């Protein structure tokens, strides 16, 4: 009984005639049912036709897994037609994880050993497409035999199957390495091509193979020379270029063999020059050979002149009308720019022109290469080009372009002024695409350039007045106005166009930033901190600032609320400290990464209650006054005054009672006062010892001894002290200001403290010194003074 | 080469050849993604693009896109020649090949490709040799077909 079903052509026609997706599905479902029925009937004569239809259905995306076993049956069939379709189906429907591994391995084995040449070809093709590692190990001996097969048709396929096998199981290299030298002597292009491919694969995976095949370099050179010099055969040429496929593959192998090997490189140098010089560049085939030649020249130890020739070839590629040629030129030059910078530099203007490519693939490459070509001598011109590009480039390149410009400016800035201008331009042009670190970088850069503070703050003020939407710009501008707002009002800067700014205008602008819906929370933080700083920089009254800060004390944004509450407290309770706390940021030493990092943190965080170090040139009296202020309310010795960092030391009622009970007794003889260690950090220790002279009971002599057990010297050491106002303090000169490392000679200093009222002693110390190249300042109240120091 | 796809301007897949093991699901995903990406590119753009850790080389001939995925070290320009050679082979075999030839004879398109590339590598650089191999295989298949005919005729008569 003949099953009535559509022929393949008819099925395709019917499917293509379907008007809708649903109709197509209906046709396919019906036909698949027929195909399944036919498979169940098991008619061998119909099987290959049904499978062919199923493969077409599979191409359209419909399930075809039920045909997998039919592929195996067809492969096992003795008829060539069945095998042809069966193997095709296996390649399309099976993958290497399929459970039929054993069955198909046996069929392929039989076909490899007993089949005719077309059948052997089908088996090798399937094996090299979907053979698993297990299949490859099982069938490697069969493939090895076929490498000796007289027919070039089978041999070339066996060679490339060996390539696949080595990729699956590198240990099979041992089987396929020996025949290569002999195969390389064949004249058949397909065999030569396959052998070169196989050797390439062997060398890339195995250093021993690489060393082994270095001795065939002369042979490879000869094959390539023959291709390049003798009259070409029409059979293998493309546009007058002799077998470009074979040329490219040989060139690639030569690259691998010549890398890091002087002798091999020397052997191929002349030939590479010949190929580079003589290959026709008018068609793609020739350019493909040239591209591979260039890559090989650059990868091996080639002569300097040859390398320049290679770069110049790429330079000509840049001028080619074909955008594909320009693309590979840009990508190749990008690989070379590190090793052959000066040669690539000669093509800089052409590279820059490629920025204007409308194809994003090319302009992206041109951007990367342009950025790589920036150096200290061309930075001005290149940045001009790149900044012009930044204004016109597609959105998806803006972030990369902006970041690249900022990095290049960081490395090669000819002057601080130029650097500031460049960053400002980037922030105003593509601010939304700038990464956060640009803000920290620019604030640090401006901070360091004292001579440019007036210029910077005026430029940033103008930019901010123009546009408050670009957040990185707004953040830098707010920071700068907060720091140097006084220069905005009184500074005179010839570089910027003159304009008059009123205090009200500045405050209004920052308030606008604070209220704008476009401002990020971080930006608002910058703005409110700037307002606080201006409260110590502007001459007018601070009521407006106080009001704004007060409003944000109930802000929904917790970070902003916390700042506002702290700032309010600063106004209300610690107004006498506001000027010191909001002083200008200290300079951070550039060049020390650790200090630099710390400096950045300081600049980006606003910590209103943190005490900042005054300038070192400040007079001694002011220092002492600052220290005294830090003790806060000191007029009542027994009250619980506000201590900055430590809980108050309030005597308990029990102690007072005990004290009263002592009154009738005879005073005991004075006991020695114990010494105490009051400070220790990173090997630096400070000890206090006490003595009360008999003739002056109200006088306490305190000796401060500072020792250094660390591995680094402590230098520029200064110790200052403060006591409540009811005491009198006199600091005598220290014995020195340097404590050598590892237990060197300590510094001693005597404090004379007069306590006529026998009030409880409170002692605050400030230490400043340099340690491990870092300036350190420690301010603290001594919390472990023995009671004998005042009783 | 890791895989080759042929698809129409409407995104219909006409041929898929995979040289690396991938699940059906992964193949469909890749196909959909690349068809979409390539069709979105404008004609004036170059034929190369980066995709995952591979390079995609594609070229349009009439209504068909030929799209290949190659490794980072591979030469993009020679890959264009591979595509072009394959088109020439199809053209010689079918005579002024068009998309319909590929659709109605898709298995032949596979056979031709398999005589030109093996395991993703070029195996034969002579057009003549490739076409000769296909013709010989076709002849073998025709011989088998002729042997089938008598049985079929007899079956139709009902003499089986």
PDB file of N, CA and C in Angstrom, chain B residues 107-148:
ATOM      1  N   UNK B 107      18.497  21.108   0.661  1.00  0.00           N
ATOM      2  CA  UNK B 107      19.450  20.035   0.964  1.00  0.00           C
ATOM      3  C   UNK B 107      20.659  20.126   0.037  1.00  0.00           C
ATOM      4  N   UNK B 108      20.460  20.586  -1.185  1.00  0.00           N
ATOM      5  CA  UNK B 108      21.591  20.762  -2.092  1.00  0.00           C
ATOM      6  C   UNK B 108      22.515  21.882  -1.615  1.00  0.00           C
ATOM      7  N   UNK B 109      21.910  22.931  -1.081  1.00  0.00           N
ATOM      8  CA  UNK B 109      22.726  24.027  -0.537  1.00  0.00           C
ATOM      9  C   UNK B 109      23.626  23.508   0.578  1.00  0.00           C
ATOM     10  N   UNK B 110      23.091  22.614   1.404  1.00  0.00           N
ATOM     11  CA  UNK B 110      23.909  22.012   2.457  1.00  0.00           C
ATOM     12  C   UNK B 110      25.019  21.155   1.857  1.00  0.00           C
ATOM     13  N   UNK B 111      24.690  20.333   0.873  1.00  0.00           N
ATOM     14  CA  UNK B 111      25.698  19.450   0.297  1.00  0.00           C
ATOM     15  C   UNK B 111      26.852  20.257  -0.300  1.00  0.00           C
ATOM     16  N   UNK B 112      26.505  21.357  -0.973  1.00  0.00           N
ATOM     17  CA  UNK B 112      27.547  22.190  -1.581  1.00  0.00           C
ATOM     18  C   UNK B 112      28.426  22.807  -0.498  1.00  0.00           C
ATOM     19  N   UNK B 113      27.784  23.314   0.548  1.00  0.00           N
ATOM     20  CA  UNK B 113      28.560  23.919   1.639  1.00  0.00           C
ATOM     21  C   UNK B 113      29.494  22.886   2.261  1.00  0.00           C
ATOM     22  N   UNK B 114      29.010  21.643   2.400  1.00  0.00           N
ATOM     23  CA  UNK B 114      29.812  20.611   3.050  1.00  0.00           C
ATOM     24  C   UNK B 114      30.987  20.158   2.193  1.00  0.00           C
ATOM     25  N   UNK B 115      30.944  20.419   0.902  1.00  0.00           N
ATOM     26  CA  UNK B 115      32.097  20.111   0.055  1.00  0.00           C
ATOM     27  C   UNK B 115      33.099  21.269   0.037  1.00  0.00           C
ATOM     28  N   UNK B 116      32.669  22.429   0.454  1.00  0.00           N
ATOM     29  CA  UNK B 116      33.537  23.610   0.473  1.00  0.00           C
ATOM     30  C   UNK B 116      34.184  23.804   1.850  1.00  0.00           C
ATOM     31  N   UNK B 117      33.362  23.708   2.911  1.00  0.00           N
ATOM     32  CA  UNK B 117      33.883  23.851   4.279  1.00  0.00           C
ATOM     33  C   UNK B 117      33.729  22.534   5.012  1.00  0.00           C
ATOM     34  N   UNK B 118      34.688  22.218   5.877  1.00  0.00           N
ATOM     35  CA  UNK B 118      34.592  21.027   6.714  1.00  0.00           C
ATOM     36  C   UNK B 118      34.986  21.411   8.145  1.00  0.00           C
ATOM     37  N   UNK B 119      34.125  21.151   9.082  1.00  0.00           N
ATOM     38  CA  UNK B 119      34.424  21.538  10.453  1.00  0.00           C
ATOM     39  C   UNK B 119      34.675  23.022  10.608  1.00  0.00           C
ATOM     40  N   UNK B 120      34.080  23.835   9.738  1.00  0.00           N
ATOM     41  CA  UNK B 120      34.257  25.282   9.827  1.00  0.00           C
ATOM     42  C   UNK B 120      35.504  25.792   9.138  1.00  0.00           C
ATOM     43  N   UNK B 121      36.264  24.919   8.487  1.00  0.00           N
ATOM     44  CA  UNK B 121      37.494  25.331   7.811  1.00  0.00           C
ATOM     45  C   UNK B 121      37.365  25.095   6.307  1.00  0.00           C
ATOM     46  N   UNK B 122      38.047  25.924   5.517  1.00  0.00           N
ATOM     47  CA  UNK B 122      38.031  25.736   4.066  1.00  0.00           C
ATOM     48  C   UNK B 122      38.765  24.440   3.734  1.00  0.00           C
ATOM     49  N   UNK B 123      38.107  23.564   2.939  1.00  0.00           N
ATOM     50  CA  UNK B 123      38.760  22.301   2.591  1.00  0.00           C
ATOM     51  C   UNK B 123      39.161  22.240   1.126  1.00  0.00           C
ATOM     52  N   UNK B 124      38.540  23.052   0.286  1.00  0.00           N
ATOM     53  CA  UNK B 124      38.822  22.969  -1.140  1.00  0.00           C
ATOM     54  C   UNK B 124      38.764  24.364  -1.736  1.00  0.00           C
ATOM     55  N   UNK B 125      39.859  24.786  -2.375  1.00  0.00           N
ATOM     56  CA  UNK B 125      39.904  26.139  -2.909  1.00  0.00           C
ATOM     57  C   UNK B 125      39.679  26.166  -4.415  1.00  0.00           C
ATOM     58  N   UNK B 126      39.389  25.014  -4.993  1.00  0.00           N
ATOM     59  CA  UNK B 126      39.098  24.969  -6.421  1.00  0.00           C
ATOM     60  C   UNK B 126      37.592  24.830  -6.613  1.00  0.00           C
ATOM     61  N   UNK B 127      36.997  25.797  -7.282  1.00  0.00           N
ATOM     62  CA  UNK B 127      35.559  25.730  -7.548  1.00  0.00           C
ATOM     63  C   UNK B 127      35.230  24.475  -8.345  1.00  0.00           C
ATOM     64  N   UNK B 128      36.096  24.172  -9.298  1.00  0.00           N
ATOM     65  CA  UNK B 128      35.867  23.035 -10.186  1.00  0.00           C
ATOM     66  C   UNK B 128      35.780  21.738  -9.383  1.00  0.00           C
ATOM     67  N   UNK B 129      36.687  21.573  -8.427  1.00  0.00           N
ATOM     68  CA  UNK B 129      36.700  20.339  -7.638  1.00  0.00           C
ATOM     69  C   UNK B 129      35.446  20.196  -6.788  1.00  0.00           C
ATOM     70  N   UNK B 130      34.988  21.310  -6.219  1.00  0.00           N
ATOM     71  CA  UNK B 130      33.787  21.261  -5.381  1.00  0.00           C
ATOM     72  C   UNK B 130      32.595  20.827  -6.224  1.00  0.00           C
ATOM     73  N   UNK B 131      32.417  21.469  -7.364  1.00  0.00           N
ATOM     74  CA  UNK B 131      31.254  21.183  -8.190  1.00  0.00           C
ATOM     75  C   UNK B 131      31.316  19.767  -8.759  1.00  0.00           C
ATOM     76  N   UNK B 132      32.529  19.307  -9.055  1.00  0.00           N
ATOM     77  CA  UNK B 132      32.693  17.945  -9.572  1.00  0.00           C
ATOM     78  C   UNK B 132      32.256  16.931  -8.519  1.00  0.00           C
ATOM     79  N   UNK B 133      32.622  17.182  -7.278  1.00  0.00           N
ATOM     80  CA  UNK B 133      32.240  16.266  -6.200  1.00  0.00           C
ATOM     81  C   UNK B 133      30.724  16.209  -6.044  1.00  0.00           C
ATOM     82  N   UNK B 134      30.084  17.374  -6.137  1.00  0.00           N
ATOM     83  CA  UNK B 134      28.619  17.410  -6.009  1.00  0.00           C
ATOM     84  C   UNK B 134      27.977  16.644  -7.158  1.00  0.00           C
ATOM     85  N   UNK B 135      28.491  16.849  -8.361  1.00  0.00           N
ATOM     86  CA  UNK B 135      27.908  16.180  -9.527  1.00  0.00           C
ATOM     87  C   UNK B 135      28.048  14.666  -9.412  1.00  0.00           C
ATOM     88  N   UNK B 136      29.192  14.217  -8.933  1.00  0.00           N
ATOM     89  CA  UNK B 136      29.391  12.781  -8.772  1.00  0.00           C
ATOM     90  C   UNK B 136      28.411  12.205  -7.756  1.00  0.00           C
ATOM     91  N   UNK B 137      28.220  12.916  -6.656  1.00  0.00           N
ATOM     92  CA  UNK B 137      27.275  12.446  -5.640  1.00  0.00           C
ATOM     93  C   UNK B 137      25.853  12.454  -6.192  1.00  0.00           C
ATOM     94  N   UNK B 138      25.528  13.489  -6.968  1.00  0.00           N
ATOM     95  CA  UNK B 138      24.201  13.539  -7.576  1.00  0.00           C
ATOM     96  C   UNK B 138      23.985  12.339  -8.501  1.00  0.00           C
ATOM     97  N   UNK B 139      25.029  11.997  -9.234  1.00  0.00           N
ATOM     98  CA  UNK B 139      24.926  10.847 -10.131  1.00  0.00           C
ATOM     99  C   UNK B 139      24.657   9.570  -9.349  1.00  0.00           C
ATOM    100  N   UNK B 140      25.370   9.399  -8.248  1.00  0.00           N
ATOM    101  CA  UNK B 140      25.137   8.224  -7.418  1.00  0.00           C
ATOM    102  C   UNK B 140      23.694   8.174  -6.953  1.00  0.00           C
ATOM    103  N   UNK B 141      23.166   9.318  -6.598  1.00  0.00           N
ATOM    104  CA  UNK B 141      21.799   9.387  -6.111  1.00  0.00           C
ATOM    105  C   UNK B 141      20.821   9.089  -7.255  1.00  0.00           C
ATOM    106  N   UNK B 142      21.134   9.586  -8.439  1.00  0.00           N
ATOM    107  CA  UNK B 142      20.278   9.316  -9.597  1.00  0.00           C
ATOM    108  C   UNK B 142      20.258   7.829  -9.908  1.00  0.00           C
ATOM    109  N   UNK B 143      21.428   7.192  -9.816  1.00  0.00           N
ATOM    110  CA  UNK B 143      21.493   5.750 -10.046  1.00  0.00           C
ATOM    111  C   UNK B 143      20.566   5.022  -9.085  1.00  0.00           C
ATOM    112  N   UNK B 144      20.600   5.409  -7.843  1.00  0.00           N
ATOM    113  CA  UNK B 144      19.734   4.787  -6.843  1.00  0.00           C
ATOM    114  C   UNK B 144      18.273   5.021  -7.193  1.00  0.00           C
ATOM    115  N   UNK B 145      17.988   6.221  -7.685  1.00  0.00           N
ATOM    116  CA  UNK B 145      16.606   6.554  -8.022  1.00  0.00           C
ATOM    117  C   UNK B 145      16.104   5.660  -9.148  1.00  0.00           C
ATOM    118  N   UNK B 146      16.976   5.456 -10.147  1.00  0.00           N
ATOM    119  CA  UNK B 146      16.574   4.602 -11.266  1.00  0.00           C
ATOM    120  C   UNK B 146      16.282   3.181 -10.793  1.00  0.00           C
ATOM    121  N   UNK B 147      17.065   2.696  -9.869  1.00  0.00           N
ATOM    122  CA  UNK B 147      16.836   1.347  -9.337  1.00  0.00           C
ATOM    123  C   UNK B 147      15.505   1.271  -8.616  1.00  0.00           C
ATOM    124  N   UNK B 148      15.086   2.400  -8.025  1.00  0.00           N
ATOM    125  CA  UNK B 148      13.819   2.412  -7.299  1.00  0.00           C
ATOM    126  C   UNK B 148      12.619   2.356  -8.239  1.00  0.00           C
TER     127      UNK B 148
END
